[in-house]
Coordinates of C-alpha atoms in Angstrom, one line a residue:
M1 CA 9.8 -37.9 2.8
L2 CA 9.9 -34.1 2.2
D3 CA 7.4 -32.4 0.0
L4 CA 10.0 -29.9 -1.2
L5 CA 13.7 -29.6 -0.9
I6 CA 15.5 -26.3 -1.6
R7 CA 19.1 -27.3 -2.0
G8 CA 22.3 -25.3 -1.8
G9 CA 20.9 -21.9 -1.4
T10 CA 22.3 -19.0 0.7
V11 CA 19.9 -18.7 3.6
I12 CA 19.1 -15.4 5.2
D13 CA 16.7 -16.5 7.9
G14 CA 15.1 -13.2 8.8
S15 CA 16.5 -12.9 12.3
G16 CA 19.4 -10.6 11.3
A17 CA 21.9 -13.4 11.6
A18 CA 24.6 -13.8 9.0
R19 CA 23.9 -15.7 5.8
R20 CA 24.9 -19.3 5.5
T21 CA 24.7 -22.0 2.9
A22 CA 22.0 -24.6 3.8
D23 CA 19.3 -26.8 2.4
V24 CA 15.7 -26.2 3.5
G25 CA 13.3 -29.1 3.8
I26 CA 9.5 -28.6 3.7
A27 CA 6.8 -31.0 4.7
D28 CA 3.0 -30.4 5.3
G29 CA 3.3 -26.7 4.6
R30 CA 6.0 -26.0 7.2
I31 CA 9.8 -25.9 7.4
A32 CA 10.9 -29.3 8.6
A33 CA 14.6 -28.8 8.6
V34 CA 17.4 -26.4 7.8
G35 CA 21.0 -27.5 7.3
R36 CA 22.8 -30.1 5.2
L37 CA 20.0 -32.5 4.3
S38 CA 20.0 -35.9 2.7
D39 CA 16.2 -36.6 2.9
A40 CA 14.4 -37.7 -0.2
A41 CA 11.9 -35.1 -1.6
R42 CA 9.1 -35.2 -4.0
H43 CA 10.3 -32.0 -5.6
T44 CA 13.7 -30.2 -5.5
I45 CA 14.7 -26.7 -6.3
E46 CA 18.4 -26.1 -7.0
A47 CA 19.1 -22.8 -5.2
D48 CA 22.9 -22.4 -5.7
G49 CA 23.6 -18.7 -6.2
L50 CA 20.2 -17.7 -4.8
I51 CA 19.2 -16.1 -1.5
V52 CA 16.6 -18.1 0.4
A53 CA 14.7 -15.8 2.7
P54 CA 11.3 -15.7 4.5
G55 CA 8.6 -14.4 2.2
F56 CA 8.1 -10.7 2.5
I57 CA 5.2 -9.4 4.5
D58 CA 3.2 -6.3 3.5
G59 CA 1.4 -4.9 6.5
H60 CA -0.4 -2.1 4.8
T61 CA -2.6 -2.9 1.8
H62 CA -6.2 -2.5 0.6
M63 CA -6.8 -5.7 -1.2
D64 CA -10.2 -6.3 0.3
A65 CA -12.0 -6.2 -3.1
Q66 CA -9.1 -7.4 -5.3
V67 CA -8.8 -10.7 -3.4
M68 CA -12.3 -11.6 -4.7
W69 CA -11.2 -11.6 -8.4
D70 CA -7.4 -11.8 -8.4
P71 CA -6.1 -15.2 -7.0
L72 CA -2.5 -14.1 -7.6
G73 CA -2.5 -11.0 -5.5
T74 CA -0.8 -8.8 -8.1
S75 CA 1.4 -6.8 -8.0
S76 CA 2.5 -7.9 -4.5
C77 CA 3.1 -11.5 -5.7
Y78 CA 5.6 -10.3 -8.3
N79 CA 7.8 -8.6 -5.7
G80 CA 8.4 -11.5 -3.3
V81 CA 5.4 -10.9 -1.0
T82 CA 3.8 -14.0 0.5
S83 CA 1.5 -12.4 3.2
V84 CA -0.4 -9.2 3.4
V85 CA -2.5 -7.2 5.8
M86 CA -5.5 -5.6 4.2
S87 CA -8.5 -3.4 5.4
N88 CA -6.3 -0.6 6.6
C89 CA -7.4 3.0 7.3
G90 CA -11.0 2.0 8.3
F91 CA -12.0 0.9 4.8
T92 CA -13.5 -2.6 4.7
L93 CA -16.4 -4.2 2.8
A94 CA -18.0 -5.6 6.0
P95 CA -20.1 -5.4 8.0
C96 CA -22.4 -4.0 5.3
R97 CA -26.2 -4.3 4.8
P98 CA -27.3 -5.5 1.3
A99 CA -29.1 -2.3 0.7
D100 CA -25.9 -0.3 1.3
R101 CA -23.5 -2.2 -1.0
D102 CA -23.5 0.4 -3.8
W103 CA -22.9 3.1 -1.3
Y104 CA -19.9 1.3 0.3
A105 CA -18.5 0.5 -3.1
N106 CA -18.7 4.1 -4.2
C107 CA -17.0 5.4 -1.1
L108 CA -14.2 2.8 -1.5
S109 CA -13.9 3.6 -5.2
Y110 CA -13.5 7.4 -4.5
V111 CA -11.0 7.1 -1.6
E112 CA -8.9 4.3 -3.0
D113 CA -9.4 4.5 -6.7
I114 CA -10.8 1.0 -6.9
P115 CA -13.2 1.3 -9.8
A116 CA -16.8 0.6 -8.7
E117 CA -17.4 -1.1 -12.0
A118 CA -14.6 -3.5 -11.2
M119 CA -16.1 -4.3 -7.9
A120 CA -19.5 -4.9 -9.4
A121 CA -18.1 -7.1 -12.1
G122 CA -15.6 -9.0 -9.9
M123 CA -17.4 -9.6 -6.6
D124 CA -20.1 -11.9 -5.7
W125 CA -21.2 -9.8 -2.7
T126 CA -23.0 -12.4 -0.6
W127 CA -21.9 -11.3 2.9
E128 CA -23.2 -9.0 5.5
S129 CA -21.2 -9.6 8.7
F130 CA -17.5 -9.4 9.0
A131 CA -17.4 -13.2 9.7
E132 CA -19.3 -13.9 6.5
Y133 CA -16.8 -11.7 4.6
L134 CA -13.8 -13.5 6.1
Q135 CA -15.4 -16.8 5.2
A136 CA -15.8 -15.6 1.6
V137 CA -12.0 -14.8 1.5
E138 CA -11.3 -18.2 2.9
R139 CA -13.2 -19.8 0.0
R140 CA -11.4 -17.9 -2.7
P141 CA -8.2 -19.4 -4.3
K142 CA -5.3 -17.4 -3.1
A143 CA -1.6 -17.3 -3.8
L144 CA -0.9 -15.1 -0.8
N145 CA -1.9 -15.2 2.9
Y146 CA -4.3 -12.5 4.0
A147 CA -4.9 -10.9 7.4
M148 CA -7.6 -8.2 7.9
Y149 CA -8.8 -5.6 10.2
V150 CA -12.5 -4.7 10.8
G151 CA -12.8 -1.1 9.5
H152 CA -14.1 1.7 11.7
S153 CA -15.9 3.5 8.8
A154 CA -17.7 0.2 8.0
L155 CA -18.7 -0.2 11.6
R156 CA -20.0 3.4 11.8
M157 CA -22.0 3.1 8.6
Y158 CA -23.5 -0.2 9.6
V159 CA -24.6 1.1 12.9
M160 CA -25.6 4.7 12.1
G161 CA -26.5 4.5 8.4
R162 CA -26.1 7.8 6.5
R163 CA -25.8 9.7 9.8
A164 CA -22.3 8.2 10.0
L165 CA -21.2 10.8 7.5
T166 CA -22.5 13.8 9.4
D167 CA -23.1 13.1 13.1
E168 CA -21.4 12.1 16.3
A169 CA -22.5 8.7 17.6
S170 CA -24.7 8.2 20.6
D171 CA -23.6 6.1 23.6
E172 CA -25.8 3.3 22.3
E173 CA -24.3 3.4 18.9
I174 CA -20.7 3.5 20.2
A175 CA -21.6 0.4 22.3
A176 CA -23.0 -1.4 19.2
M177 CA -19.8 -0.6 17.3
A178 CA -17.6 -1.9 20.2
R179 CA -19.7 -5.2 20.2
L180 CA -19.3 -5.6 16.4
A181 CA -15.6 -5.0 16.8
Q182 CA -15.4 -7.8 19.4
E183 CA -17.5 -10.1 17.2
A184 CA -15.1 -9.4 14.2
M185 CA -12.1 -10.2 16.3
R186 CA -13.6 -13.5 17.5
A187 CA -14.2 -14.3 13.8
G188 CA -10.5 -13.6 13.0
A189 CA -9.9 -9.8 12.6
I190 CA -6.5 -8.8 13.8
G191 CA -7.8 -5.5 15.2
V192 CA -9.6 -2.3 14.2
S193 CA -8.5 0.2 11.6
T194 CA -9.5 3.8 11.3
S195 CA -8.6 7.1 9.6
R196 CA -8.1 10.7 10.7
A197 CA -6.5 11.6 7.4
H198 CA -7.9 14.8 5.8
T199 CA -7.2 13.2 2.3
H200 CA -9.8 10.5 2.9
L201 CA -13.0 11.8 1.5
T202 CA -16.4 10.6 0.2
P203 CA -17.4 11.2 -3.5
E204 CA -19.3 14.3 -2.2
G205 CA -16.0 15.7 -0.8
T206 CA -17.0 15.2 2.8
P207 CA -15.0 13.4 5.4
V208 CA -15.2 9.6 5.5
A209 CA -17.2 8.1 8.4
S210 CA -14.4 7.4 10.7
R211 CA -13.2 11.1 10.6
L212 CA -16.5 12.2 12.2
A213 CA -15.9 10.1 15.2
S214 CA -15.0 11.7 18.6
W215 CA -11.9 10.5 20.4
E216 CA -14.3 9.1 23.1
E217 CA -15.8 6.9 20.4
L218 CA -12.3 5.6 19.4
E219 CA -11.3 5.1 23.0
R220 CA -14.3 2.9 23.7
I221 CA -13.7 0.8 20.6
V222 CA -10.0 0.3 21.6
A223 CA -11.1 -0.5 25.1
A224 CA -13.3 -3.3 23.7
M225 CA -10.2 -5.0 22.4
A226 CA -8.4 -4.9 25.7
P227 CA -10.0 -7.7 27.7
R228 CA -8.7 -10.4 25.3
G229 CA -5.1 -9.0 25.5
T230 CA -4.7 -8.9 21.7
G231 CA -5.6 -6.7 18.8
I232 CA -4.0 -3.9 16.8
F233 CA -5.3 -0.4 16.4
Q234 CA -4.2 1.0 13.0
V235 CA -4.7 4.6 12.2
G236 CA -4.5 6.7 9.0
S237 CA -2.6 9.7 10.3
D238 CA -3.8 13.3 10.6
V239 CA -0.9 15.1 8.9
R240 CA -2.7 18.3 8.0
S241 CA -0.1 20.2 10.1
H242 CA 2.5 19.6 12.7
G243 CA 0.1 20.8 15.3
S244 CA -2.8 18.4 14.4
N245 CA -0.3 15.6 14.0
V246 CA 1.1 16.2 17.5
A247 CA -2.4 16.3 18.9
M248 CA -3.2 12.9 17.3
L249 CA 0.0 11.4 18.6
E250 CA -0.8 12.4 22.2
R251 CA -4.2 10.7 21.8
L252 CA -2.6 7.5 20.4
K253 CA 0.0 7.4 23.2
H254 CA -2.8 7.6 25.7
L255 CA -4.6 4.7 24.0
A256 CA -1.5 2.5 23.8
L257 CA -0.6 3.1 27.5
T258 CA -4.1 2.9 28.9
Y259 CA -5.4 -0.2 27.1
R260 CA -2.1 -1.9 26.2
R261 CA -3.1 -2.4 22.7
T262 CA -0.6 -2.2 19.8
V263 CA -1.0 1.0 17.8
M264 CA 0.3 1.5 14.2
F265 CA 0.3 4.5 11.9
G266 CA 2.2 5.6 8.8
L267 CA 5.3 7.8 9.2
I268 CA 4.9 10.8 7.0
S269 CA 7.4 13.5 6.1
T270 CA 6.3 16.3 3.8
R271 CA 7.3 19.7 2.5
Q272 CA 3.7 20.6 1.8
G273 CA 1.8 23.0 4.2
D274 CA 2.7 26.0 6.2
D275 CA 3.4 23.9 9.3
P276 CA 4.3 20.4 7.9
A277 CA 4.2 17.3 10.0
S278 CA 7.6 15.8 10.9
W279 CA 8.5 12.1 10.9
R280 CA 11.0 12.9 13.6
T281 CA 8.2 14.0 15.9
Q282 CA 6.3 10.9 15.0
S283 CA 9.2 8.6 15.7
Q284 CA 9.9 10.3 19.0
A285 CA 6.3 9.7 20.0
I286 CA 6.8 6.0 19.3
E287 CA 9.9 5.8 21.3
D288 CA 8.4 7.7 24.2
T289 CA 5.3 5.4 24.2
N290 CA 7.4 2.2 24.1
R291 CA 9.7 3.4 26.8
L292 CA 6.7 3.8 29.1
G293 CA 5.6 0.2 28.4
G294 CA 3.3 0.7 25.4
R295 CA 3.5 -1.0 22.0
M296 CA 3.6 1.3 19.1
F297 CA 5.0 1.0 15.5
G298 CA 5.4 3.3 12.5
Q299 CA 4.9 2.1 9.0
A300 CA 7.1 3.5 6.2
S301 CA 7.5 3.0 2.5
T302 CA 11.0 2.6 1.2
R303 CA 10.8 5.5 -1.2
S304 CA 8.6 8.6 -1.8
I305 CA 4.9 8.1 -2.0
N306 CA 4.0 9.3 -5.5
A307 CA 1.1 10.5 -7.6
I308 CA 1.6 8.7 -11.0
Y309 CA 0.5 10.2 -14.3
S310 CA 0.6 8.8 -17.8
L311 CA -1.3 9.1 -21.1
K312 CA -2.9 5.7 -20.4
S313 CA -4.2 6.7 -16.9
Y314 CA -4.4 10.3 -15.6
L315 CA -2.6 13.5 -16.6
P316 CA -2.5 16.7 -14.5
F317 CA -4.4 18.5 -17.3
D318 CA -7.4 16.2 -17.6
V319 CA -9.7 18.6 -15.8
L320 CA -9.3 21.2 -18.6
P321 CA -12.0 21.4 -21.3
E322 CA -9.4 21.4 -24.1
W323 CA -7.8 18.3 -22.7
K324 CA -11.1 16.6 -22.0
E325 CA -11.9 16.7 -25.6
V326 CA -8.7 14.8 -26.4
R327 CA -8.7 12.5 -23.3
S328 CA -12.2 11.2 -23.9
R329 CA -11.1 9.5 -27.1
P330 CA -9.5 6.0 -27.6
L331 CA -5.7 6.0 -27.3
P332 CA -5.0 5.8 -31.0
E333 CA -7.1 8.9 -31.7
Q334 CA -5.5 10.7 -28.8
L335 CA -2.1 10.1 -30.3
R336 CA -3.3 11.4 -33.7
M337 CA -4.8 14.5 -32.1
L338 CA -1.6 15.2 -30.0
R339 CA 0.4 15.3 -33.2
D340 CA -1.6 18.2 -34.6
P341 CA 0.4 21.4 -34.1
A342 CA -2.6 23.7 -33.7
R343 CA -4.2 21.3 -31.2
R344 CA -0.9 21.1 -29.2
R345 CA -0.6 24.9 -29.0
A346 CA -4.2 25.0 -27.6
L347 CA -3.4 22.4 -25.1
V348 CA -0.2 24.2 -23.9
E349 CA -2.1 27.5 -23.6
A350 CA -4.9 25.8 -21.6
E351 CA -2.5 24.8 -18.9
Q352 CA -2.2 28.5 -17.9
R353 CA -5.8 28.3 -16.6
M354 CA -5.1 25.5 -14.1
K355 CA -5.6 26.1 -10.4
P356 CA -2.3 27.4 -9.1
K357 CA -0.3 25.1 -6.7
D358 CA -1.2 26.1 -3.2
N359 CA 0.5 25.0 0.1
V360 CA -2.2 22.5 1.1
L361 CA -1.1 18.9 1.6
Q362 CA -2.6 16.9 -1.2
G363 CA -2.8 13.1 -1.3
G364 CA -2.2 11.0 -4.5
G365 CA -5.9 10.8 -5.1
A366 CA -6.5 14.5 -5.0
A367 CA -3.4 15.1 -7.1
T368 CA -5.0 13.1 -10.0
L369 CA -8.7 13.9 -9.5
D370 CA -8.3 17.6 -8.4
P371 CA -4.9 18.6 -9.7
R372 CA -3.1 21.9 -9.4
K373 CA -0.8 23.4 -12.0
P374 CA 2.3 21.2 -11.8
D375 CA 5.6 22.2 -10.3
Y376 CA 7.7 20.8 -13.2
E377 CA 10.8 20.9 -11.0
Q378 CA 9.2 18.2 -8.9
L379 CA 7.6 16.2 -11.7
F380 CA 9.8 13.4 -12.8
A381 CA 9.8 11.5 -16.1
L382 CA 10.4 7.9 -15.1
K383 CA 13.2 6.3 -17.1
G384 CA 14.2 3.5 -14.8
M385 CA 13.9 2.3 -11.2
D386 CA 17.2 3.7 -9.9
W387 CA 15.5 6.8 -8.3
D388 CA 17.6 9.2 -10.4
D389 CA 15.1 10.3 -13.1
P390 CA 15.2 13.7 -14.8
T391 CA 12.5 16.3 -14.0
V392 CA 10.1 17.6 -16.7
A393 CA 11.7 21.0 -16.2
E394 CA 15.2 19.7 -16.9
L395 CA 14.0 17.9 -20.1
S396 CA 12.2 21.0 -21.1
R397 CA 15.3 23.2 -20.8
A398 CA 17.3 20.6 -22.7
R399 CA 14.7 20.5 -25.5
G400 CA 13.9 24.2 -25.5
T401 CA 10.1 23.4 -25.2
H402 CA 7.4 24.3 -22.8
P403 CA 6.9 21.6 -20.1
V404 CA 3.5 20.6 -21.4
E405 CA 4.9 20.3 -24.9
T406 CA 7.7 18.2 -23.5
M407 CA 5.2 15.8 -21.9
I408 CA 3.3 15.6 -25.1
E409 CA 6.4 14.7 -27.0
L410 CA 7.6 12.2 -24.5
S411 CA 4.2 10.5 -24.4
L412 CA 4.1 10.4 -28.3
E413 CA 7.5 8.8 -28.3
N414 CA 6.5 6.3 -25.7
P415 CA 2.7 6.0 -24.8
D416 CA 3.7 4.0 -21.7
Q417 CA 5.8 7.0 -20.3
I418 CA 5.2 7.4 -16.6
Y419 CA 5.5 10.7 -14.7
V420 CA 5.8 10.8 -10.9
W421 CA 5.2 13.6 -8.5
P422 CA 6.5 12.8 -4.9
V423 CA 3.5 13.7 -2.7
V424 CA 5.1 12.8 0.7
N425 CA 8.4 11.5 1.9
E426 CA 10.0 13.5 -0.9
D427 CA 13.5 13.6 0.7
R428 CA 15.2 10.3 0.5
D429 CA 17.3 11.1 3.5
D430 CA 14.1 11.4 5.5
V431 CA 13.0 8.0 4.2
L432 CA 16.4 6.5 5.2
G433 CA 16.0 8.1 8.7
M434 CA 12.6 6.5 9.1
L435 CA 13.8 3.1 8.0
K436 CA 16.8 3.1 10.4
H437 CA 14.5 3.1 13.4
D438 CA 13.8 -0.4 14.8
T439 CA 10.2 0.5 15.5
T440 CA 9.7 1.5 11.9
L441 CA 8.2 -1.3 9.8
A442 CA 9.2 -1.3 6.2
T443 CA 5.6 -1.7 5.0
F444 CA 3.4 0.9 3.4
S445 CA 2.5 -0.2 -0.1
D446 CA -1.2 0.6 -0.2
A447 CA -1.3 -2.4 -2.7
G448 CA -4.8 -2.9 -4.1
A449 CA -5.7 0.8 -3.8
H450 CA -5.1 3.9 -5.9
S451 CA -5.3 1.5 -8.9
A452 CA -4.1 4.0 -11.5
Q453 CA -2.9 6.8 -9.1
E454 CA 0.0 5.4 -7.1
M455 CA 2.1 2.3 -7.1
G456 CA 3.9 1.1 -4.0
A457 CA 3.8 -2.7 -4.4
C458 CA 7.5 -2.6 -5.3
L459 CA 8.6 -1.4 -1.9
Q460 CA 10.3 -4.6 -1.1
T461 CA 12.3 -4.9 -4.3
H462 CA 13.1 -1.2 -4.2
F463 CA 14.5 -1.6 -0.7
L464 CA 16.8 -4.4 -1.9
H465 CA 17.8 -2.7 -5.1
Y466 CA 18.2 0.9 -3.9
W467 CA 19.0 0.9 -0.2
V468 CA 21.0 -2.3 -0.2
N469 CA 22.7 -2.6 -3.6
R470 CA 23.0 1.0 -4.7
R471 CA 23.4 2.9 -1.5
G472 CA 24.8 0.3 0.8
A473 CA 22.7 1.8 3.6
F474 CA 21.6 -1.6 4.9
T475 CA 23.1 -5.1 4.8
L476 CA 21.0 -7.6 3.0
E477 CA 20.5 -9.4 6.4
H478 CA 19.1 -6.2 8.0
A479 CA 16.9 -5.4 5.0
V480 CA 15.4 -8.9 4.9
R481 CA 14.7 -8.8 8.7
K482 CA 12.9 -5.5 8.4
M483 CA 10.6 -6.9 5.7
T484 CA 10.0 -10.3 7.4
H485 CA 10.6 -11.1 11.1
D486 CA 10.2 -7.5 12.3
I487 CA 6.7 -7.2 10.7
A488 CA 5.7 -10.7 11.7
E489 CA 6.6 -10.0 15.3
A490 CA 4.8 -6.6 15.3
F491 CA 1.6 -8.2 14.0
E492 CA 2.0 -11.3 16.3
F493 CA 2.2 -13.7 13.3
K494 CA 4.0 -16.2 15.5
D495 CA 4.9 -18.8 12.9
R496 CA 5.9 -16.7 10.0
G497 CA 8.8 -14.4 9.1
L498 CA 11.7 -16.8 9.8
V499 CA 13.4 -19.6 7.9
K500 CA 13.3 -21.8 11.0
E501 CA 12.1 -25.3 11.7
G502 CA 8.4 -25.4 12.6
C503 CA 7.6 -22.1 10.8
K504 CA 5.2 -21.9 7.9
A505 CA 7.1 -22.4 4.7
D506 CA 6.6 -18.9 3.2
L507 CA 9.8 -18.3 1.3
V508 CA 11.3 -16.1 -1.5
L509 CA 14.3 -17.1 -3.6
F510 CA 16.0 -14.2 -5.3
E511 CA 19.3 -13.1 -7.0
A512 CA 20.9 -10.7 -4.6
D513 CA 22.6 -8.5 -7.2
R514 CA 19.8 -8.5 -9.8
V515 CA 16.7 -8.0 -7.7
R516 CA 14.9 -4.8 -8.7
P517 CA 11.5 -3.5 -9.6
C518 CA 10.5 -3.1 -13.2
L519 CA 8.9 0.1 -14.6
P520 CA 5.2 0.2 -13.8
K521 CA 2.7 -0.1 -16.7
V522 CA -1.0 0.7 -17.1
E523 CA -3.0 -2.4 -17.9
T524 CA -6.8 -2.8 -18.5
D525 CA -7.1 -6.1 -16.8
L526 CA -9.5 -5.3 -13.9
P527 CA -13.0 -6.9 -14.1
G528 CA -15.0 -5.0 -16.7
G529 CA -11.8 -3.8 -18.4
A530 CA -11.0 -1.0 -15.9
R531 CA -7.4 0.2 -15.9
R532 CA -4.7 -0.1 -13.2
L533 CA -1.0 0.1 -12.6
V534 CA 1.0 -3.2 -12.6
Q535 CA 4.6 -3.5 -11.5
K536 CA 6.7 -6.6 -11.8
A537 CA 10.2 -7.3 -10.7
E538 CA 13.5 -8.8 -11.9
G539 CA 15.6 -11.3 -9.9
I540 CA 12.8 -12.9 -8.0
R541 CA 13.2 -16.6 -9.0
A542 CA 10.6 -18.3 -6.9
T543 CA 8.0 -17.7 -4.3
I544 CA 6.7 -20.4 -1.9
V545 CA 3.6 -20.0 0.2
N546 CA 2.7 -22.6 2.8
G547 CA 5.1 -25.0 1.2
A548 CA 3.7 -24.7 -2.3
L549 CA 5.6 -23.1 -5.2
T550 CA 3.3 -20.3 -6.3
M551 CA 5.5 -18.2 -8.5
Q552 CA 8.4 -19.2 -10.6
D553 CA 10.5 -16.6 -12.7
G554 CA 7.6 -14.2 -12.4
E555 CA 4.9 -16.5 -13.6
S556 CA 2.2 -18.2 -11.7
T557 CA 2.5 -22.0 -11.2
G558 CA -1.3 -22.4 -10.7
N559 CA -0.8 -23.3 -7.0
F560 CA -3.1 -21.3 -4.7
A561 CA -2.0 -22.3 -1.2
G562 CA -2.7 -19.0 0.6
E563 CA -4.5 -18.9 3.9
V564 CA -6.4 -16.4 6.0
M565 CA -4.2 -15.4 9.0
K566 CA -6.6 -15.0 11.9
G567 CA -6.0 -12.9 14.9
A568 CA -5.3 -14.4 18.3
A569 CA -8.8 -13.7 19.6
A570 CA -10.3 -16.1 17.1

């Protein structure tokens, strides 16, 4: 007898093959059969009119802390995701000595806007080694599957202590890091992650530990993965300039070809900077590496990567004394103060003293914590999820008011009003160009990080709504493949990413013409009451993880069937 029968759905199996009407039978957490089935089943889902596809896989998240208190895996779970890869960019919570926990938490809090108070309230931090952390994740109830890297910054800080933030490592220290990386992979890590990104800073404004590493150090860590013939090296890219980006790409090409390890990094296009990095150069480096026998992939979001502002989270003006006086108050009092004409005049005038916008590439974190005077022609007032929102400048001209006055009025009319500034990948034609490459993985959400600064967890439903339904740039079959099988194959998840007999039963059922992300909202539901952005979706009817129905019509069923997906070296 089947545990679950999905009857009469339109199956898009993840391979890129044409859709077909079929039943899907599930037993013991795996797909038992696909076709016209007459088997008895304990439970049946009538799927007529629904797409039945592999669950979406998100290969770039930072849910290392969140997994300890959030069994659902929000907001990924709302957008059809069934599996995630966390611990990207060198940021992990293990290995970590007990005496250094606060230090690690503060670094992670600053870089990824994961509140330290939420980590303190939500984590029972009992681990030291990577293996102990992985076991702690295994014990937690989970509605998603989780894979994880061991982070280079954590390795450095564990081996070198505070010197990791100032010094190069000695030969002995590099050897110790390499041994710890091997131990982590034997425990289940899928590889090693690091960062060369200039936007990744400590609370003191200095580079995170991995950025202090020499390329010799990185090479020896990658070399330590080579003997087992498995392991991914993930890199937060140096995109300060075209020149620095090209230099990094040459180094990564050397590592991929010399040690035959898979290399991944984010594809970034930007207008910021005097000599901006180019996604075309990055894509060409990937093609060149793969043509020579290496294995390299880019990761791309399906829309611009945005700094997000709102009355309930950050505003660009929060650093100004006049605004601090308002923003330090509870929301109802803020609304009252913003309605006072004299106060509003002072707030508008204060904007003139903001740091002018320069040509230095800012990340989403810096854009909220160290903002410059906004370019209102590039600051959008979010009205829907169709990627056609008006700018604050346009609304100001229509209203005949100063842009700051316009933002105050909009926020008084709707305290949930969201404003977005595209930080990178601003040009949608660039985004489309990235996604059209077969070696570009549609996965760069940063879910779990930038809690109230950015929101990328809707990248899957945005892909379907915008690029498939609105623009017609991809067939539904192609889009599903890019978010499922292509990612599973790149990460060597051999039994996921397809609707195929024998594969893990990770599935998403959705309405093809209705699927779309909802507007993000600021909620105060983190441990300790800290705020974060939450983004749900329409049209996702059911999510199945390892054969268990975990989400139905956007609500949890209370089933937590997620697993830890260990690397092949384990």
